[in-house]
Coordinates of C-alpha atoms in Angstrom, one line a residue:
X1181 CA 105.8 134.5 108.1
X1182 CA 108.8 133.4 106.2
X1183 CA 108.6 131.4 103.5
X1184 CA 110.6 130.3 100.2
X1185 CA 108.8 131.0 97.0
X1186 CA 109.2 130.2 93.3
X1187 CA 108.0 133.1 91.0
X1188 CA 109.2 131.6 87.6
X1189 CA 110.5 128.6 86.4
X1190 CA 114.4 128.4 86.1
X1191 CA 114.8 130.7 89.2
X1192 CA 116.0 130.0 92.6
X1193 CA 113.5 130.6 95.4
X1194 CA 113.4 133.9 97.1
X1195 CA 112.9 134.3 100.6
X1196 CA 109.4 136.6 101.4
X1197 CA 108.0 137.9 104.6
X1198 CA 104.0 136.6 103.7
X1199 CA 100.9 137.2 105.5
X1200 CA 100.2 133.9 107.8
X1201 CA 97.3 131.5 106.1
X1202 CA 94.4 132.0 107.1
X1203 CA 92.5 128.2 106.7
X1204 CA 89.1 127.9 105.0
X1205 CA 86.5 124.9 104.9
X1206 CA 87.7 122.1 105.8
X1207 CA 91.6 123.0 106.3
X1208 CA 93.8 123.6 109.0
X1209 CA 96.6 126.4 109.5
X1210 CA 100.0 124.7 110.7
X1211 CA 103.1 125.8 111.8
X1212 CA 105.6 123.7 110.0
X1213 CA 108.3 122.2 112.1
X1214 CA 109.7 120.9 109.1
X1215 CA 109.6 119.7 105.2
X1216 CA 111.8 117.2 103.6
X1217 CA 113.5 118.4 100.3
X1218 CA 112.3 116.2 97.0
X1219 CA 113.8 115.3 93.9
X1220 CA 109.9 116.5 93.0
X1221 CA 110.9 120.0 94.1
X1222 CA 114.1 119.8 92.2
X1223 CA 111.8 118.9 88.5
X1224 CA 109.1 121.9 89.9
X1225 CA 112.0 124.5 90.4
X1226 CA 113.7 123.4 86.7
X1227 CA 110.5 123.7 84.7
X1228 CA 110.0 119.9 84.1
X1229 CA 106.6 119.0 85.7
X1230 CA 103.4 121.3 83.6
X1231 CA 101.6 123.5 84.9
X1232 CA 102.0 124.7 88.3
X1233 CA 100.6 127.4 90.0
X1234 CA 103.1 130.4 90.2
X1235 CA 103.9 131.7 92.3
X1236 CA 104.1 128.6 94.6
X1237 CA 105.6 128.0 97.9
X1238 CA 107.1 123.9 97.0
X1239 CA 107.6 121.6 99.9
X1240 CA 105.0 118.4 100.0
X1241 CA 107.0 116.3 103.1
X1242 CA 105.6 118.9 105.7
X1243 CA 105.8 117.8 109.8
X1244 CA 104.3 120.4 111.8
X1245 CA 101.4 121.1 114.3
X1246 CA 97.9 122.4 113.8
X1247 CA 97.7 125.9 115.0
X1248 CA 94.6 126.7 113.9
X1249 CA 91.0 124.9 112.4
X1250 CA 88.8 126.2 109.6
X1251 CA 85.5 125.8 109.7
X1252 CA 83.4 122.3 109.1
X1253 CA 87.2 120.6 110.8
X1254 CA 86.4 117.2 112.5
X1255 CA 88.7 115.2 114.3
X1256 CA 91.6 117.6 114.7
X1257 CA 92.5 119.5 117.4
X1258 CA 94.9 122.9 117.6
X1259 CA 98.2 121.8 118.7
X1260 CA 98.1 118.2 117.0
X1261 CA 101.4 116.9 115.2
X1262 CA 100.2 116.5 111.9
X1263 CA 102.2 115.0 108.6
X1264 CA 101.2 116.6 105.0
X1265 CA 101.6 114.5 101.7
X1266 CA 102.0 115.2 97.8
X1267 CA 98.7 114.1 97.1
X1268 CA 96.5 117.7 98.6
X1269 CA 93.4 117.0 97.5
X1270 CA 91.1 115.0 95.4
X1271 CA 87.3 115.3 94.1
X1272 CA 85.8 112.9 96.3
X1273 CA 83.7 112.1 93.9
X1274 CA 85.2 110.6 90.6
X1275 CA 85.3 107.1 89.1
X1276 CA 88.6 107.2 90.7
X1277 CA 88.1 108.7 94.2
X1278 CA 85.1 105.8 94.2
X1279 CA 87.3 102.8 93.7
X1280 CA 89.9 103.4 96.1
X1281 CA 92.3 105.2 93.7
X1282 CA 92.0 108.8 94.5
X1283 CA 96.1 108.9 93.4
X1284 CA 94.8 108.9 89.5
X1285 CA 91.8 111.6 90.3
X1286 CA 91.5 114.3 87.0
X1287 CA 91.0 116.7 89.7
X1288 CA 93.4 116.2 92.4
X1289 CA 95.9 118.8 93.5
X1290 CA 99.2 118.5 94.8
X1291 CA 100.9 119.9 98.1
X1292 CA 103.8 122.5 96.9
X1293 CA 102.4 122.3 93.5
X1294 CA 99.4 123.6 92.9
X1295 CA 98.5 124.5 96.7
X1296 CA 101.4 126.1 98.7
X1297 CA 103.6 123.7 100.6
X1298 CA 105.7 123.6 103.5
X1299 CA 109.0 126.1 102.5
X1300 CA 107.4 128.1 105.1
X1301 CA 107.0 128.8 108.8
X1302 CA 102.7 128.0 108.2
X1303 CA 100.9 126.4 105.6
X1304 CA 97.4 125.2 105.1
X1305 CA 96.4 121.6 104.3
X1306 CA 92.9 119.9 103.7
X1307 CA 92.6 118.4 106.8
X1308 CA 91.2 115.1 104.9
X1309 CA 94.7 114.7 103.7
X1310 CA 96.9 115.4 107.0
X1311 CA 98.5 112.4 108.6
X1312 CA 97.9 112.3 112.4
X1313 CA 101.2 111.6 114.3
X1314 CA 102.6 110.5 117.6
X1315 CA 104.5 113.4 119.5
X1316 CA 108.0 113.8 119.6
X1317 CA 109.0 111.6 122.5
X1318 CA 112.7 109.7 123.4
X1319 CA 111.2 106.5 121.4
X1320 CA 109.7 108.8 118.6
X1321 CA 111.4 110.0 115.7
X1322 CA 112.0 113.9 115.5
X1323 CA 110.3 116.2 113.0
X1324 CA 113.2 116.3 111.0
X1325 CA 113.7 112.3 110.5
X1326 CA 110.0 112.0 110.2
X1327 CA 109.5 114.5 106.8
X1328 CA 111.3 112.2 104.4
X1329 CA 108.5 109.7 105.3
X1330 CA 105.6 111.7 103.7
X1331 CA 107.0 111.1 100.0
X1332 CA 110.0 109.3 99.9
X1333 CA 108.5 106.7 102.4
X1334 CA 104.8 106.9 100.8
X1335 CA 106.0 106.4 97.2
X1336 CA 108.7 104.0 97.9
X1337 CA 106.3 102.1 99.7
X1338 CA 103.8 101.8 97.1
X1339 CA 105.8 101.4 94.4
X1340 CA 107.4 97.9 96.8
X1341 CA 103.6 96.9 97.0
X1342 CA 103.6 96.9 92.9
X1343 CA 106.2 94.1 93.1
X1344 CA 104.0 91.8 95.0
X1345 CA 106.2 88.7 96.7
X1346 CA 109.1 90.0 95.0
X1347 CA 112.1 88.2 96.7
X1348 CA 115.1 89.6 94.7
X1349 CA 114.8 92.7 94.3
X1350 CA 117.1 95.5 92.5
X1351 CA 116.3 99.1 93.7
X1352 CA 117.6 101.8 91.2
X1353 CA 119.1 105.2 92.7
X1354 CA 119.7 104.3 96.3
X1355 CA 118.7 107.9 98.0
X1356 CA 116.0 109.2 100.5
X1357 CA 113.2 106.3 98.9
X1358 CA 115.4 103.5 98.7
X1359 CA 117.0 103.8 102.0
X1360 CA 113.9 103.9 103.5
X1361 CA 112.4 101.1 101.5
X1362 CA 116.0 98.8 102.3
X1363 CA 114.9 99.2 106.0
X1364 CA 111.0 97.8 104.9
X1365 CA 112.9 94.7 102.9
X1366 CA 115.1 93.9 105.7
X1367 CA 112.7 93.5 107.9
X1368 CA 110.5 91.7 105.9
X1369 CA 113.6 89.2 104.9
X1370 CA 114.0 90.3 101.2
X1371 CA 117.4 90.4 99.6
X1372 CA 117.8 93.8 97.5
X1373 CA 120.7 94.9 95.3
X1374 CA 121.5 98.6 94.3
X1375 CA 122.4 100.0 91.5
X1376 CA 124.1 103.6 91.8
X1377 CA 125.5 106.1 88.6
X1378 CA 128.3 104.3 87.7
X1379 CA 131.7 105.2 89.9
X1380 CA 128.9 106.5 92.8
X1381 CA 131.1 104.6 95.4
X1382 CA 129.7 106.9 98.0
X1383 CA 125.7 105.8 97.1
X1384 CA 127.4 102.2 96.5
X1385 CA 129.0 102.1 100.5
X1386 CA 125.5 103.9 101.8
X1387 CA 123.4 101.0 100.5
X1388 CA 125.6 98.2 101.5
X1389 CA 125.4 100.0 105.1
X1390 CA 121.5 99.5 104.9
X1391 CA 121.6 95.9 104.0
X1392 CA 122.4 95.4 100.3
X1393 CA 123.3 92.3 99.0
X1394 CA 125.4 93.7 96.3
X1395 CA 125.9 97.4 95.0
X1396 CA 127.3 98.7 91.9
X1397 CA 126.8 100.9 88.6
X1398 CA 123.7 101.1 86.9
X1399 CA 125.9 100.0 84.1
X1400 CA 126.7 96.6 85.6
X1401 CA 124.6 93.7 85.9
X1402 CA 123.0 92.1 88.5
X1403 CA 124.6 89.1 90.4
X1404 CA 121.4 87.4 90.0
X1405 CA 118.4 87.3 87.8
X1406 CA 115.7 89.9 89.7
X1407 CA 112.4 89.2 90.6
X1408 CA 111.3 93.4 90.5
X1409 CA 113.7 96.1 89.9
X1410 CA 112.0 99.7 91.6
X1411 CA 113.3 102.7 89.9
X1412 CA 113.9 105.9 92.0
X1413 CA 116.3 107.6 90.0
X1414 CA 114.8 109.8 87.1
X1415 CA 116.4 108.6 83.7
X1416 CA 114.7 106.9 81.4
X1417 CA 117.2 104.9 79.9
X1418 CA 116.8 102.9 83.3
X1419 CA 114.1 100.9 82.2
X1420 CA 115.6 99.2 79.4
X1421 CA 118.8 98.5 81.5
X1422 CA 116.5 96.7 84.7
X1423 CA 114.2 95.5 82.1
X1424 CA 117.4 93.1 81.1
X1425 CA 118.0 92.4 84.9
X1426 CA 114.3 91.1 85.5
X1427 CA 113.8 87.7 85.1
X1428 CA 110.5 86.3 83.1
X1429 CA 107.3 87.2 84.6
X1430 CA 109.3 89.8 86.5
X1431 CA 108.2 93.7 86.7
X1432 CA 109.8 97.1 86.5
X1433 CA 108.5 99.7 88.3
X1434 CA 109.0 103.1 88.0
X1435 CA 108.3 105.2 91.0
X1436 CA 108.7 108.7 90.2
X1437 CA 106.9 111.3 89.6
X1438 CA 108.8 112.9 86.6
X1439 CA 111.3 110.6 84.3
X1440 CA 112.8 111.7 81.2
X1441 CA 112.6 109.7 77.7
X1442 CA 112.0 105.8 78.0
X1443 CA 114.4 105.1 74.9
X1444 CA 113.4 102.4 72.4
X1445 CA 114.9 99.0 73.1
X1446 CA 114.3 95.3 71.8
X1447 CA 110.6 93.6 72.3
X1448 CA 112.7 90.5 73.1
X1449 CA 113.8 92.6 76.7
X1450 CA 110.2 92.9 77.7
X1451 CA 108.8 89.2 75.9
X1452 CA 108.2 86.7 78.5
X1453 CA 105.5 88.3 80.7
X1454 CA 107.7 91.0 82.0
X1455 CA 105.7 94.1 82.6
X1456 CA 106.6 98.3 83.4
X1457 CA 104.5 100.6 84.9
X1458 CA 104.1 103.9 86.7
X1459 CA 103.7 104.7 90.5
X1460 CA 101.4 108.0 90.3
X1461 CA 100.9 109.4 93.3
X1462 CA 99.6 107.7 97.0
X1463 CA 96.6 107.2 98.6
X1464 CA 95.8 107.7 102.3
X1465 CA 95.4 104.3 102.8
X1466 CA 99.2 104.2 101.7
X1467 CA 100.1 106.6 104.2
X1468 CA 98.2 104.8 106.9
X1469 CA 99.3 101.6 106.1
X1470 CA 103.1 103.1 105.6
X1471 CA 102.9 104.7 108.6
X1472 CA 102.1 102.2 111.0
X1473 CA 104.3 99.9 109.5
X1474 CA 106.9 102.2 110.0
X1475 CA 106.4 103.0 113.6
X1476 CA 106.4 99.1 114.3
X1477 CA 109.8 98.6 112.5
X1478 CA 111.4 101.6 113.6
X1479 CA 112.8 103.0 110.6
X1480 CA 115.4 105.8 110.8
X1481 CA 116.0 108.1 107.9
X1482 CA 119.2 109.6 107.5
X1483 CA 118.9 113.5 107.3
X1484 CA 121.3 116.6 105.9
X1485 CA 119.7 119.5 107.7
X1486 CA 118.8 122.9 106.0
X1487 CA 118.0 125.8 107.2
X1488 CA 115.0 127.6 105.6
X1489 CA 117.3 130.1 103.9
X1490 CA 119.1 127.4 102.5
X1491 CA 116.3 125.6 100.4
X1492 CA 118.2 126.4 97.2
X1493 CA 121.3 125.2 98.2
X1494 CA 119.6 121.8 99.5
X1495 CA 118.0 121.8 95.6
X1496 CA 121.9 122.1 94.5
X1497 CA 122.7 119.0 96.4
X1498 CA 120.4 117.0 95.0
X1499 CA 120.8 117.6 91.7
X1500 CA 124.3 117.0 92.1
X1501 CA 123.8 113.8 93.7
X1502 CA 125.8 115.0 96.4
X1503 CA 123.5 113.6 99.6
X1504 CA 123.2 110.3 100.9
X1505 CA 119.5 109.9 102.3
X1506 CA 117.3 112.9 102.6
X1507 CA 117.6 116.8 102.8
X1508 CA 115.5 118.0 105.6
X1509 CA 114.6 121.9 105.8
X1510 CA 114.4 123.2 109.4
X1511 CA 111.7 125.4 110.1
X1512 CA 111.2 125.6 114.1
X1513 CA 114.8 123.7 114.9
X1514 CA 115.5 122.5 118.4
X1515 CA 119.1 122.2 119.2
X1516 CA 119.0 118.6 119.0
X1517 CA 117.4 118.6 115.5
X1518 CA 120.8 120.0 114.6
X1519 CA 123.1 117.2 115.8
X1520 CA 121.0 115.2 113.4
X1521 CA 122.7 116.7 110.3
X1522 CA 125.6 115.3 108.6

C-alpha cells in the first residue's frame, strides 16, 4: 500500500510502498477513502506535540470501509463505512475510562500519533473507537465532506458543550472547527462573532458567509460583551485578548490540542467569575452525539482536495493560513469527490 510517513521531526513526509495491516484483537483493517488534514498534523510534523511514535503514518479524520476483521470483532461487518477519531484507544479501565472521561485516560493512544493513521490507502483502528456511518447516498455527505467531521467536528463540538447556554458567542480562528461549529449555532439560534488574524479579510468574508454576526481581527473588539469565546486558533496570547471580550461569569475555552505560551495578563481580566480551560481530547459519546446531530442538521463542510501525494503541500497551506474550511486528502477518489475541491 501507499502511504505518507513521517520518519523525523522537521521533515516532510515521504511517500512509501508498505506492507497492508494486518488487524489483531479487536481491530479492523480499512481501506481509507479518505482523511481530513489537521492543524494537529501540522504541530506532529513540526516537532511541537512530545513524544510520538516515529516513524508514524499522521492522519486521525479517517472515512473508509472495513475490509477486513481481527479476531474477538463484534458488531462490524467487512465492507462497513466506518469513521476513525484522534482519541485510538484508552484503558478501559482507569478512574477516568470509569467516569465517562476516557478523553483524560494516562493511557490512551492517539490515531496518527502513536498508532498509524489514515495518510494511507489501509489502516487499522480499534474497532471500539470506529464510528459507524450511513453509506454514501444522493442525501449523504461524501467521504471527503464527511472527514473534517471526525476532529474538527468532534472537538468543536465539545468544546461548544463547555460553554453551556452561551448565547453570544465569539469563535477565535474561523477554519475547518469553526465553520462547522457556525452551522451547529445557527441552527440552534445562537449569534456568534469571529475573530480572524488581523487584515484575514478572506477568513473575515468566509465567516460572515456561514452566519456571523460580526467578523474582524483578533485585534479588535467585540461589538458586544460575549457570553463564551471558543478558541481554535493556536496562540496563546488569545486568551488574554477573549478573556477581555467575555463578560462576568463568562468562559474561555480553549479547544486545541497544542497552543503556545498563555502570556501573563492582569488578575482584574479573569476577576468576576470568568473561567479558562482546556478541551483534551473527545469521547465516543461526543462523536455519537456529534454525529447524529449532524446528520439531522445537515452540515456541509467546505473541502480543498489533496491528493495522497500532496499531504505536505496541504500541511503548507495550513500553516500559511491559506484555506478556508478543511483540507481533505483523497485516497480512493471518485470523479465527483473532485468537483468538491476549491
Amino acid at each position: 500500500m501507499r502511504a505518507m510517513v513521517l520518519h523525523r521531526l522537521g521533515d516532510e513526509l515521504q511517500i512509501e510502498q508498505l506492507p497492508r495491516p494486518v488487524p489483531g484483537i479487536n481491530q479492523v483493517q480499512i481501506q481509507v477513502e479518505a482523511c481530513g488534514v489537521c492543524r494537529t498534523d501540522v504541530h506532529l510534523v513540526d516537532g511541537e506535540l512530545p513524544n510520538p511514535a516515529l516513524p508514524i503514518i499522521p492522519g486521525h479524520e479517517i472515512i473508509g470501509r472495513i475490509s477486513a476483521l481481527g479476531p474477538g470483532v463484534k458488531g462490524l461487518t467487512v465492507n462497513q463505512r466506518v469513521g476513525v477519531p484522534w482519541l485510538g484507544w484508552a484503558c478501559g479501565k482507569c478512574d477516568f475510562c470509569s467516569s465517562g472521561q476516557e478523553n483524560l485516560c494516562d493511557s490512551a493512544r492517539f490515531t496518527g500519533y502513536q498508532i498509524n493513521g489514515g495518510y494511507a490507502e489501509y489502516t487499522v483502528a480499534d474497532a471500539r473507537y470506529c464510528f459507524v456511518l450511513a453509506d454514501e447516498s444522493p442525501n449523504t455527505p461524501s467521504a471527503m465532506e464527511l472527514a473534517p467531521l471526525m476532529c474538527a467536528g468532534l472537538i468543536g463540538y465539545r468544546a461548544l458543550r463547555f460553554a453551556g447556554e452561551a448565547k453570544r458567542i465569539g469563535l477565535y480562528g474561523f477554519g475547518a472547527a469553526a465553520h462547522i461549529v457556525a452551522q451547529v449555532l445557527r441552527s440552534q439560534g445562537r449569534v456568534f462573532y469571529a475573530f480572524t488574524r488581523p487584515g484575514d479579510t478572506k477568513s473575515q468574508q468566509f465567516a460572515l458567509h456561514f452566519g456571523a454576526a460580526w467578523a474582524g481581527g483578533s485585534d479588535k473588539p467585540a461589538p458586544v460583551a460575549l457570553d463564551a469565546a471558543l478558541l481554535f486558533a493556536s496562540a496563546g496570547p488569545l486568551v488574554p485578548l477573549a478573556l477581555r471580550q467575555v463578560k462576568k461569569g463568562g468562559c474561555v475555552i480553549c479547544a486545541g490540542i497544542h497552543m503556545s505560551d498563555i502570556p501573563t495578563f492582569p488578575y482584574a481580566d479573569l476577576w468576576g467569575e470568568r473561567t479558562i480551560r482546556s478541551v483534551a481530547n473527545l469521547t465516543r459519546e461526543d462523536g455519537l452525539e456529534f454525529l447524529n446531530l449532524a446528520q439531522k442538521i445537515h452540515i456541509r463542510t467546505k473541502i480543498t482536495i489533496f491528493s495522497l501525494e500532496k499531504a505536505n503541500e496541504a500541511l503548507a497551506s495550513l500553516r500559511s493560513g491559506g484555506l478556508q474550511g478543511a483540507a481533505v486528502l483523497a485516497i480512493r477518489p471518485t470523479d465527483s469527490d473532485w468537483h468538491q475541491s476549491a
